[in-house]
Coordinates of C-alpha atoms in Angstrom, one line a residue:
M51 CA -0.1 -0.2 0.1
T52 CA 1.3 3.4 -1.1
N53 CA 0.1 6.6 0.6
Q54 CA 0.4 9.0 -3.0
V55 CA 0.2 12.6 -2.1
S56 CA 0.6 15.4 -4.4
E57 CA 1.0 19.1 -3.3
F58 CA -1.1 19.5 -6.4
P59 CA -3.0 16.2 -7.2
T60 CA -4.3 15.3 -10.6
E61 CA -7.1 13.5 -8.6
R62 CA -8.9 14.7 -5.6
T63 CA -9.6 12.0 -2.8
F64 CA -13.2 11.8 -3.1
Q65 CA -14.2 12.7 -6.5
Y66 CA -14.8 9.5 -7.9
Q67 CA -17.6 8.7 -5.5
H68 CA -20.6 9.5 -7.5
S69 CA -19.3 7.5 -10.4
L70 CA -18.3 3.9 -8.4
P71 CA -21.3 1.5 -9.4
P72 CA -24.1 0.4 -7.1
L73 CA -23.3 -2.7 -5.0
P74 CA -24.6 -5.7 -7.0
V75 CA -27.6 -8.3 -5.7
P76 CA -26.0 -11.9 -6.6
S77 CA -28.5 -14.3 -8.3
L78 CA -30.7 -16.3 -6.0
E79 CA -29.5 -19.6 -7.5
G80 CA -25.8 -18.8 -7.4
S81 CA -25.7 -18.0 -4.0
L82 CA -27.6 -21.1 -2.7
A83 CA -25.2 -23.1 -4.7
K84 CA -22.3 -21.2 -2.7
Y85 CA -23.9 -21.8 0.4
L86 CA -24.3 -25.6 0.1
D87 CA -20.7 -25.9 -1.2
A88 CA -19.8 -24.0 2.1
V89 CA -21.6 -26.3 4.7
R90 CA -20.4 -29.7 2.9
P91 CA -17.0 -29.8 5.2
F92 CA -19.0 -29.9 8.4
A93 CA -21.8 -32.5 7.5
T94 CA -22.4 -36.0 7.3
E95 CA -23.7 -37.2 3.9
E96 CA -27.5 -37.6 6.0
E97 CA -26.8 -33.9 7.1
Y98 CA -25.9 -32.5 4.1
Q99 CA -29.1 -34.1 2.2
V100 CA -31.5 -32.6 4.8
T101 CA -29.7 -29.2 4.3
A102 CA -30.1 -29.6 0.6
A103 CA -33.4 -30.2 0.9
V104 CA -34.0 -27.2 3.1
V105 CA -32.1 -24.9 0.7
K106 CA -34.3 -26.6 -2.3
R107 CA -37.5 -25.5 -0.6
F108 CA -36.2 -21.8 0.2
G109 CA -35.2 -21.4 -3.7
E110 CA -38.3 -22.2 -4.8
G111 CA -40.3 -21.0 -2.4
I112 CA -40.1 -18.1 0.0
G113 CA -36.6 -17.4 -1.0
K114 CA -37.9 -16.4 -4.5
D115 CA -40.2 -13.7 -2.6
L116 CA -37.8 -12.5 -0.7
H117 CA -35.1 -12.0 -3.7
Q118 CA -37.5 -10.3 -5.6
K119 CA -38.2 -7.8 -2.5
L120 CA -34.3 -7.4 -2.2
L121 CA -34.1 -6.4 -5.8
Q122 CA -36.7 -4.2 -5.6
R123 CA -34.8 -2.6 -2.3
A124 CA -31.4 -2.6 -4.8
R125 CA -33.1 -0.3 -7.4
T126 CA -33.9 2.7 -5.1
R127 CA -30.4 2.4 -3.2
R128 CA -27.0 2.6 -4.9
N129 CA -26.0 0.2 -1.7
W130 CA -28.7 -2.0 -0.9
L131 CA -26.6 -3.2 2.1
E132 CA -25.1 -0.1 3.7
D133 CA -27.9 0.6 6.4
W134 CA -29.0 -2.7 7.1
W135 CA -24.9 -3.7 7.7
L136 CA -24.6 -0.8 9.9
D137 CA -27.6 -1.4 12.0
A138 CA -27.2 -5.2 12.3
A139 CA -23.6 -5.9 12.8
Y140 CA -22.6 -2.6 14.9
L141 CA -25.6 -0.2 16.1
E142 CA -28.1 -2.8 17.3
L143 CA -25.7 -4.5 19.2
R144 CA -26.3 -4.6 23.1
Y145 CA -23.2 -5.9 24.5
P146 CA -20.1 -3.9 25.4
S147 CA -18.7 -3.0 22.1
Q148 CA -15.3 -1.9 23.4
L149 CA -13.7 -5.4 23.8
N150 CA -15.9 -7.4 21.5
V151 CA -16.0 -5.0 18.6
N152 CA -13.4 -2.6 18.3
F153 CA -10.3 -3.4 16.9
G154 CA -6.8 -2.2 18.0
G155 CA -3.2 -2.9 17.8
P156 CA 0.8 -1.7 18.3
A157 CA 2.4 1.1 16.4
P158 CA 5.4 -0.2 14.4
Y159 CA 7.6 2.8 15.1
L160 CA 9.8 0.8 17.4
E161 CA 11.1 -1.7 14.4
H162 CA 13.3 1.6 13.3
C163 CA 13.6 5.1 15.1
W164 CA 11.6 4.6 18.4
P165 CA 12.7 1.7 20.6
P166 CA 11.1 1.4 23.5
T167 CA 12.6 4.3 25.9
E168 CA 11.3 6.1 29.1
G169 CA 11.3 9.6 29.4
V170 CA 10.5 10.4 26.0
Q171 CA 6.9 9.6 26.0
L172 CA 5.6 13.3 25.1
Q173 CA 8.1 14.3 22.8
R174 CA 7.4 11.1 20.7
T175 CA 3.7 11.6 21.1
S176 CA 3.9 15.5 19.8
I177 CA 5.8 14.3 16.7
S178 CA 3.2 11.5 15.9
M179 CA 0.2 13.7 16.9
W180 CA 1.7 16.1 14.2
H181 CA 2.2 13.6 11.6
T182 CA -1.4 12.6 12.2
L183 CA -2.8 16.4 11.9
Q184 CA -1.2 16.3 8.4
Y185 CA -2.7 13.3 7.7
W186 CA -6.2 15.1 8.7
D187 CA -5.2 17.9 6.6
L188 CA -4.5 16.0 3.3
L189 CA -8.1 14.3 3.8
R190 CA -9.4 17.8 4.4
T191 CA -7.9 19.6 1.3
E192 CA -8.5 16.2 -0.6
R193 CA -4.8 16.0 -1.5
L194 CA -4.5 12.2 -0.9
D195 CA -5.0 10.1 -4.1
P196 CA -8.2 8.0 -4.5
H197 CA -7.3 4.3 -3.9
K198 CA -7.1 1.7 -6.8
A199 CA -6.8 -1.8 -7.6
G200 CA -5.1 -1.7 -10.5
N201 CA -6.9 0.9 -12.6
V202 CA -10.3 0.2 -11.0
V203 CA -11.2 3.1 -8.6
L204 CA -12.2 2.6 -4.7
D205 CA -14.6 4.0 -2.5
M206 CA -13.1 6.3 -0.3
D207 CA -16.2 7.2 1.9
Q208 CA -15.0 5.7 5.3
F209 CA -11.7 7.7 5.3
R210 CA -14.2 10.5 6.2
M211 CA -15.0 8.8 9.4
L212 CA -11.5 8.6 10.9
F213 CA -11.7 11.8 12.1
C214 CA -14.3 13.8 14.1
T215 CA -16.5 11.2 14.4
C216 CA -17.8 9.2 17.4
K217 CA -20.4 6.3 17.8
V218 CA -23.4 7.7 20.5
P219 CA -25.3 4.9 22.5
G220 CA -29.1 4.6 22.2
V221 CA -31.5 2.5 24.6
T222 CA -32.2 0.3 21.6
K223 CA -30.0 1.2 18.9
D224 CA -26.7 3.6 18.6
T225 CA -25.9 6.4 16.2
I226 CA -23.0 7.8 14.6
I227 CA -22.2 11.2 14.2
N228 CA -19.6 12.7 11.9
Y229 CA -18.3 15.9 12.1
F230 CA -15.8 16.0 9.5
K231 CA -15.8 18.1 6.2
T232 CA -13.4 19.1 3.6
E233 CA -12.1 22.4 3.0
S234 CA -14.9 22.9 0.0
E235 CA -17.7 21.7 2.2
G236 CA -16.8 23.9 5.1
P237 CA -15.7 24.2 8.5
C238 CA -14.7 21.1 10.7
P239 CA -13.7 20.6 14.4
S240 CA -10.1 21.2 14.9
H241 CA -9.5 20.4 18.3
V242 CA -7.8 17.3 20.2
L243 CA -9.2 15.4 23.1
V244 CA -6.2 14.3 25.4
M245 CA -7.1 12.0 28.3
C246 CA -4.7 11.3 31.4
K247 CA -5.6 9.3 34.6
G248 CA -9.4 9.5 34.4
R249 CA -9.0 13.3 33.2
F250 CA -10.0 15.2 30.0
F251 CA -8.6 17.9 28.5
S252 CA -9.0 19.7 25.1
F253 CA -6.9 22.2 23.1
D254 CA -7.3 23.2 19.2
A255 CA -4.6 21.6 16.9
V256 CA -4.8 24.9 15.0
C257 CA -3.6 28.4 15.6
D258 CA -4.1 31.2 12.9
G259 CA -4.8 29.0 10.2
H260 CA -1.8 26.8 11.0
I261 CA -1.2 23.3 12.5
L262 CA 0.5 23.1 15.9
T263 CA 4.1 22.3 15.4
P264 CA 5.5 19.3 17.9
P265 CA 7.3 22.1 20.0
E266 CA 3.6 23.7 20.4
L267 CA 2.2 20.3 20.7
L268 CA 4.8 19.3 23.5
R269 CA 3.9 22.3 25.4
Q270 CA -0.1 21.5 25.7
L271 CA 1.0 17.8 26.5
T272 CA 3.2 19.0 29.1
H273 CA 0.4 21.0 30.8
V274 CA -1.6 18.4 30.8
K275 CA 1.0 16.0 32.3
Q276 CA 1.7 18.3 35.0
C277 CA -1.8 19.0 36.0
C278 CA -2.2 15.2 36.4
E279 CA 1.1 14.4 38.1
G280 CA 0.5 13.9 41.8
E281 CA -3.0 14.7 41.9
P282 CA -6.0 12.3 42.6
A283 CA -7.3 10.4 39.4
G284 CA -10.3 11.4 37.8
D285 CA -13.8 10.2 38.1
G286 CA -13.1 8.2 34.7
V287 CA -16.2 8.4 33.2
A288 CA -15.0 7.0 30.3
A289 CA -15.3 3.9 31.5
L290 CA -18.9 4.0 31.1
T291 CA -18.3 3.6 27.0
S292 CA -16.8 0.2 28.0
E293 CA -20.3 -1.1 29.6
E294 CA -23.3 -2.9 27.7
R295 CA -24.8 -0.5 25.5
T296 CA -28.4 0.0 26.9
L297 CA -26.9 0.7 30.4
W298 CA -24.4 2.9 28.7
A299 CA -27.3 4.8 26.9
K300 CA -29.1 5.4 30.3
A301 CA -26.0 6.3 32.0
R302 CA -25.2 8.7 29.6
E303 CA -29.0 10.2 29.8
Y304 CA -28.5 10.4 33.3
L305 CA -25.4 12.2 33.3
I306 CA -26.9 15.3 31.0
G307 CA -29.6 15.3 33.0
I308 CA -27.5 16.3 36.4
D309 CA -26.2 19.4 34.6
P310 CA -26.3 20.6 30.7
A311 CA -22.4 21.3 30.9
N312 CA -21.9 17.7 30.8
K313 CA -23.8 17.5 27.4
T314 CA -21.4 20.4 26.3
I315 CA -18.8 18.3 27.3
L316 CA -19.9 15.1 25.4
E317 CA -20.4 17.0 22.5
T318 CA -17.1 18.2 22.8
I319 CA -15.6 14.8 23.1
Q320 CA -17.9 13.6 20.4
S321 CA -16.6 16.2 17.9
S322 CA -13.0 16.1 18.5
L323 CA -10.8 15.0 15.9
F324 CA -9.5 12.2 17.6
V325 CA -8.5 11.0 21.4
V326 CA -5.0 11.4 22.7
S327 CA -4.3 8.8 25.4
L328 CA -1.3 9.4 28.0
D329 CA -1.0 5.9 29.4
D330 CA 1.4 5.1 32.2
A331 CA 1.6 1.7 31.3
K332 CA 5.2 0.3 30.1
P333 CA 4.2 -2.9 27.8
Y334 CA 7.8 -3.6 26.3
A335 CA 7.5 -4.9 22.7
T336 CA 9.9 -5.9 20.5
S337 CA 9.9 -6.2 16.4
E338 CA 9.5 -10.2 17.1
N339 CA 7.0 -9.9 19.9
Y340 CA 4.1 -7.4 20.2
T341 CA 2.2 -9.1 22.8
L342 CA 2.1 -6.8 25.6
V343 CA 1.3 -3.6 23.9
T344 CA -1.0 -5.5 21.5
R345 CA -2.7 -6.9 25.0
E346 CA -2.8 -3.2 26.5
A347 CA -4.4 -1.6 23.5
L348 CA -7.2 -4.2 23.5
T349 CA -7.7 -4.3 26.9
G350 CA -5.9 -1.3 28.7
D351 CA -7.3 1.4 31.2
P352 CA -10.9 2.4 30.5
T353 CA -10.9 5.4 31.9
I354 CA -8.4 7.2 29.7
R355 CA -9.8 5.9 26.0
W356 CA -13.3 6.7 24.9
G357 CA -14.5 3.5 23.5
D358 CA -16.8 5.0 21.2
K359 CA -14.3 7.5 19.5
S360 CA -13.2 6.4 15.9
Y361 CA -9.6 6.9 16.9
N362 CA -7.7 6.5 20.1
S363 CA -4.2 7.2 19.8
L364 CA -2.3 5.2 23.0
S365 CA 0.7 6.8 24.0
F366 CA 2.6 4.6 26.5
A367 CA 5.2 5.5 29.1
D368 CA 7.7 3.4 27.7
G369 CA 7.6 5.8 24.3
T370 CA 5.6 2.7 22.4
F371 CA 2.1 3.2 20.9
G372 CA -1.0 1.7 19.8
S373 CA -4.6 2.5 18.7
N374 CA -7.9 1.5 19.7
C375 CA -11.1 2.3 17.2
D376 CA -14.5 1.5 17.4
H377 CA -15.4 -0.4 14.3
A378 CA -18.7 0.6 13.3
P379 CA -17.6 4.1 11.2
Y380 CA -14.8 1.9 8.9
D381 CA -12.8 -0.9 8.7
A382 CA -9.4 -1.7 9.7
M383 CA -7.7 -0.6 6.2
V384 CA -8.7 3.0 7.0
L385 CA -6.4 3.4 9.9
V386 CA -3.9 1.0 8.5
T387 CA -3.5 3.3 5.6
Q388 CA -3.0 6.5 7.9
G389 CA -0.8 4.4 10.3
Y390 CA 1.5 3.5 7.8
Y391 CA 1.6 7.2 6.3
V392 CA 2.9 8.0 9.9
D393 CA 5.1 5.3 10.0
Q394 CA 6.7 6.1 6.5
Q395 CA 6.9 9.8 7.6
L396 CA 8.6 8.9 11.1
K397 CA 11.2 6.8 9.3
A398 CA 12.1 9.3 6.5
T399 CA 13.1 12.1 9.3
D400 CA 14.2 9.2 12.0
G401 CA 11.5 10.2 14.3
K402 CA 12.9 13.7 14.9
W403 CA 11.3 17.3 14.2
K404 CA 13.6 19.2 12.2
G405 CA 11.7 22.6 12.0
S406 CA 11.3 25.7 13.6
E407 CA 11.2 25.3 18.0
T408 CA 9.4 28.4 18.2
V409 CA 6.3 28.1 20.0
R410 CA 3.7 30.5 19.6
P411 CA 1.4 32.2 22.3
M412 CA -2.2 30.3 22.7
P413 CA -4.5 29.1 25.3
L414 CA -3.6 26.5 27.2
P415 CA -5.8 23.1 27.3
E416 CA -8.6 23.5 28.6
E417 CA -9.8 20.4 31.4
L418 CA -13.3 19.0 30.9
V419 CA -14.6 18.3 34.3
F420 CA -18.1 16.4 34.8
T421 CA -20.5 17.0 37.1
V422 CA -21.0 13.7 39.0
D423 CA -22.9 12.2 41.8
D424 CA -23.0 9.1 43.9
R425 CA -24.9 7.0 41.4
V426 CA -22.4 8.1 38.3
R427 CA -19.5 7.0 40.5
S428 CA -21.6 3.6 41.1
D429 CA -22.0 3.4 37.4
V430 CA -18.5 3.9 36.6
A431 CA -17.3 1.4 39.3
H432 CA -19.6 -1.3 37.6
A433 CA -18.5 -0.5 34.4
K434 CA -14.8 -1.0 35.1
Q435 CA -15.6 -4.2 37.3
Q436 CA -17.5 -5.9 34.3
Y437 CA -14.5 -4.7 32.0
F438 CA -11.9 -5.9 34.0
E439 CA -13.5 -9.3 34.4
T440 CA -14.1 -9.7 30.8
T441 CA -10.7 -8.9 29.6
Q442 CA -9.3 -11.9 32.0
D443 CA -11.3 -14.3 29.4
L444 CA -9.4 -12.8 26.2
Q445 CA -6.2 -14.3 25.5
V446 CA -3.6 -12.3 23.3
V447 CA -0.3 -12.9 21.8
C448 CA 1.5 -11.2 19.0
Y449 CA 4.7 -12.7 17.2
A450 CA 6.2 -12.4 14.2
F451 CA 7.1 -15.6 12.2
T452 CA 10.3 -14.8 10.9
S453 CA 11.1 -17.7 8.7
F454 CA 10.1 -16.5 5.6
G455 CA 7.8 -14.1 4.2
K456 CA 5.9 -12.9 1.2
A457 CA 9.2 -13.1 -1.1
A458 CA 9.8 -17.0 -0.7
I459 CA 6.1 -17.5 -1.1
K460 CA 5.7 -15.7 -4.6
Q461 CA 8.9 -17.5 -5.8
R462 CA 7.0 -20.6 -5.9
K463 CA 4.0 -18.3 -7.4
L464 CA 1.6 -19.0 -4.5
H465 CA -0.7 -16.4 -3.1
P466 CA 0.5 -15.4 0.0
D467 CA -2.5 -14.7 1.8
T468 CA -4.0 -17.8 0.4
F469 CA -0.9 -19.6 1.9
I470 CA -1.5 -18.4 5.1
Q471 CA -5.3 -19.2 5.4
L472 CA -4.6 -23.0 4.3
A473 CA -1.8 -22.9 6.9
L474 CA -4.1 -21.8 9.5
Q475 CA -6.6 -24.5 8.4
L476 CA -4.1 -27.2 8.7
A477 CA -3.0 -25.9 12.1
Y478 CA -6.8 -26.0 13.3
Y479 CA -7.2 -29.5 12.1
R480 CA -4.0 -30.8 13.6
Q481 CA -5.1 -28.9 17.2
H482 CA -8.5 -29.9 17.0
G483 CA -9.0 -33.2 14.9
R484 CA -11.5 -31.2 13.1
L485 CA -11.8 -28.4 10.5
G486 CA -13.3 -24.8 12.0
S487 CA -15.7 -22.8 10.3
C488 CA -13.4 -19.7 9.0
Y489 CA -14.2 -16.1 8.2
E490 CA -11.8 -14.1 6.1
T491 CA -12.6 -10.6 5.1
A492 CA -13.1 -9.7 1.5
M493 CA -13.1 -5.8 0.3
T494 CA -16.0 -4.7 -1.5
R495 CA -14.9 -1.4 -2.0
R496 CA -15.0 -1.1 -5.8
F497 CA -18.9 -0.6 -5.1
Y498 CA -20.7 2.7 -3.8
H499 CA -19.8 2.5 0.0
G500 CA -18.9 -0.9 -0.1
R501 CA -17.0 -2.4 2.9
T502 CA -16.5 -6.2 3.5
E503 CA -18.3 -9.2 2.1
T504 CA -17.2 -12.8 3.9
M505 CA -15.5 -15.3 2.4
R506 CA -15.2 -19.2 3.5
P507 CA -11.6 -20.2 3.6
C508 CA -12.9 -23.8 5.0
T509 CA -13.7 -25.5 1.5
L510 CA -14.0 -29.1 0.8
E511 CA -10.6 -28.5 -1.2
A512 CA -8.9 -27.0 1.8
Q513 CA -10.4 -30.2 4.0
N514 CA -9.4 -33.2 1.4
W515 CA -5.7 -31.2 1.6
C516 CA -5.6 -31.3 5.0
H517 CA -6.4 -35.0 5.6
T518 CA -3.9 -35.4 2.8
M519 CA -1.0 -33.6 4.8
L520 CA -1.1 -36.2 7.4
L521 CA -0.2 -38.9 4.6
P522 CA 3.1 -39.6 3.4
A523 CA 2.6 -39.2 -0.4
A524 CA 4.5 -35.7 -1.3
E525 CA 2.8 -35.7 -5.0
A526 CA -0.8 -36.1 -3.6
K527 CA 0.0 -33.4 -0.9
R528 CA 1.1 -31.0 -4.0
K529 CA -2.0 -31.6 -6.1
A530 CA -4.4 -31.0 -3.1
L531 CA -2.9 -27.8 -2.2
L532 CA -3.0 -26.6 -5.6
L533 CA -6.6 -27.4 -5.7
A534 CA -6.9 -25.8 -2.5
F535 CA -5.2 -22.5 -3.8
N536 CA -6.9 -22.0 -6.8
K537 CA -10.8 -22.6 -5.1
H538 CA -9.7 -20.2 -2.7
N539 CA -8.5 -17.6 -5.2
K540 CA -11.9 -18.2 -7.1
L541 CA -14.3 -17.6 -4.1
M542 CA -11.9 -14.4 -2.9
A543 CA -12.3 -12.7 -6.3
E544 CA -15.8 -13.4 -6.3
A545 CA -16.2 -12.0 -2.5
Q546 CA -14.6 -8.8 -3.9
N547 CA -16.6 -8.4 -7.1
G548 CA -20.0 -8.4 -5.3
K549 CA -20.7 -12.5 -6.1
G550 CA -20.3 -13.3 -2.3
F551 CA -23.3 -15.5 -0.8
D552 CA -23.2 -14.4 3.0
R553 CA -24.1 -10.7 2.7
H554 CA -27.0 -11.9 0.2
L555 CA -28.3 -14.3 2.9
L556 CA -28.2 -11.4 5.2
G557 CA -30.4 -9.4 3.2
L558 CA -33.0 -11.8 2.7
Y559 CA -33.1 -12.7 6.5
L560 CA -33.7 -8.8 7.3
I561 CA -36.3 -8.5 4.9
A562 CA -38.2 -11.6 6.5
K563 CA -37.5 -10.3 9.6
E564 CA -38.7 -6.6 8.7
E565 CA -41.9 -7.9 7.0
G566 CA -42.7 -10.2 10.3
L567 CA -42.7 -13.2 8.5
P568 CA -41.8 -17.0 9.8
M569 CA -38.0 -17.3 9.9
P570 CA -37.3 -19.5 6.7
D571 CA -35.8 -22.9 7.6
L572 CA -33.0 -22.1 5.8
F573 CA -31.8 -19.7 9.1
T574 CA -32.7 -22.4 11.8
D575 CA -31.1 -25.3 10.1
P576 CA -28.6 -26.7 12.1
L577 CA -25.7 -26.5 9.5
Y578 CA -26.3 -23.1 9.2
S579 CA -24.6 -22.0 12.4
K580 CA -22.3 -25.0 12.4
S581 CA -20.8 -23.7 9.6
G582 CA -20.4 -20.0 10.7
G583 CA -23.8 -18.3 9.8
G584 CA -25.2 -16.0 12.2
G585 CA -21.8 -14.7 13.2
N586 CA -20.8 -18.3 14.6
F587 CA -17.3 -18.5 13.0
T588 CA -14.8 -20.3 15.3
L589 CA -12.0 -18.6 13.4
S590 CA -12.2 -15.0 12.5
T591 CA -9.4 -13.7 10.4
S592 CA -8.3 -10.8 8.6
L593 CA -5.1 -9.9 6.2
V594 CA -4.5 -6.6 7.4
G595 CA -2.5 -6.0 4.6
Y596 CA 1.0 -5.7 3.2
T597 CA 2.6 -2.8 5.3
T598 CA 4.1 -2.0 8.4
V599 CA 1.0 -1.8 10.8
L600 CA -0.9 -4.5 12.6
G601 CA -4.1 -5.0 14.4
A602 CA -6.3 -7.7 15.9
V603 CA -10.0 -7.9 17.0
A604 CA -11.8 -10.2 19.5
P605 CA -13.1 -13.8 18.3
M606 CA -16.7 -13.8 17.1
V607 CA -17.5 -16.8 19.7
H608 CA -16.5 -18.8 22.9
H609 CA -13.5 -21.0 22.4
G610 CA -13.2 -19.2 19.1
Y611 CA -10.0 -17.7 17.9
G612 CA -9.3 -14.4 16.2
F613 CA -6.3 -14.2 13.7
F614 CA -5.0 -11.1 12.0
Y615 CA -1.7 -10.8 10.3
R616 CA 0.1 -8.7 7.9
I617 CA 2.7 -10.1 5.3
G618 CA 6.3 -8.9 4.9
D619 CA 8.9 -9.8 2.5
D620 CA 10.7 -11.7 5.2
R621 CA 8.2 -12.3 7.6
W622 CA 4.7 -12.3 8.7
P623 CA 3.9 -11.0 12.2
K624 CA 0.2 -11.9 13.4
T625 CA -2.1 -11.7 16.3
P626 CA -3.9 -14.7 17.2
N627 CA -6.4 -14.0 20.2
S628 CA -9.0 -16.6 21.8
K629 CA -11.9 -16.2 24.4
Q630 CA -12.3 -18.6 27.5
C631 CA -15.7 -20.2 28.4
R632 CA -15.9 -17.9 31.3
C633 CA -16.9 -14.8 28.8
R634 CA -20.9 -13.4 29.8
S635 CA -23.5 -14.9 27.6
T636 CA -23.9 -11.2 26.4
V637 CA -21.4 -11.5 24.2
L638 CA -22.8 -14.0 22.0
G639 CA -25.3 -11.5 20.0
K640 CA -25.1 -12.5 16.5
T641 CA -25.4 -11.4 13.0
P642 CA -26.5 -13.6 10.0

């Protein structure tokens, strides 16, 4: 991935949005055939025949009617899935989203110019902030070139959600508020929120029309740190964002009811560019072992990060960095792109500021102090308790596999991502004696407001290869491997081109639900959930990319695994994580 930036760009960041094709609706026959193929590895012959009969009845009966209604919906929307996906996958979920939905991970700077070092937290944070603010300015002025896959333009709408964006809890459904505007659209908030020891501070990142320099940002951060050092911790209201969504919504309503000033503070947080978290933790990491910093990014102190914010930049006391982001407004590739930009800028400057040291006169950061009472303090205490109990259920490691990487795989004319996906299937098979239902992210950004589709790597061909790998015959292994590779690559290409089937089935399910129809047997058939349908994938996986940026999300199910990885020329760092059975039942809310 490259961040092509031009001072006088020939293409503006968002200029192709209105010319992107609409998201297509796959054929019903094609989707049902692919679904039957996907459930086959998890069924006995008898189970498969039962499911095949269920699918046949669905395709000849209620499925036809639902499909026609979906086609009708698609005629009036450029993306028939967009609102449904946002609601069903994110906004209607009631379990705590910070640990179950948010993604996070380590920053890669320690691999070159910024190894773990104490005493440099604020200095490094000021430089990191400055580069992040430059990226915001690129988006504001539309100088970030539109992304393309070859000559195919990709949707850039999600990049509008990186800054000045926040999820707001509702009793039955959350909402997303986005304050970002390009220069041509009008004014955009330019203040940053800094959190430290359970307290909130805000300051404008722009002075007299110019972004604050690192020395100026350092002055502001130093003031925040001095205000907090040796003082009692704040009330930690941010911990409420880690609570079950309805409880958080009611706590928020109560907070606003205590004092109208609390609503103003909430709006300041929501509209801020991003959050900078000054964390006292020292999660030492190396380029081979990111475990501690990744775990801290996913499960760290909830009183110094706003769980509903689109971007929390985490600054640790040992000079390392991470991030934690709400997943609802955008997918991880947005933050990967921004993180890679910052990483490349730091590498080019050896992590140093080489500009003016002059600090202009400007207002110091303003502390934002909520009015709280005993009930709010009790709500905060409860939120922290449930949060830390749940963190104990999540096991996280993050290591780099260094024996070989992309270069060696491509020398053998194999796709690196497919290689890793099949290796993952084999590892699970050897560990558990069976195959695991598996989700891999497929990008659909070639369509208007496209986000993702499900690609299911556990194919019949992958199953056969795993069986063959336990046999001695090398030629049989090679042939089975190539068949598995070809099937995986074919399914991924189809998913990326709007011909997957999982989102199609979700659309049919939601039409039946919205119209109050009896739930079709297809969605209650045991093989539907056993094969991963309804958000029941045992393995939740995603290629983060071919850059230096890595991240992670919690697994979908109890006893499941999350597996997130990036692929380098000579290594592939990966973040496997798993949930233990002590997890609350509330984390089992699913989306078909």
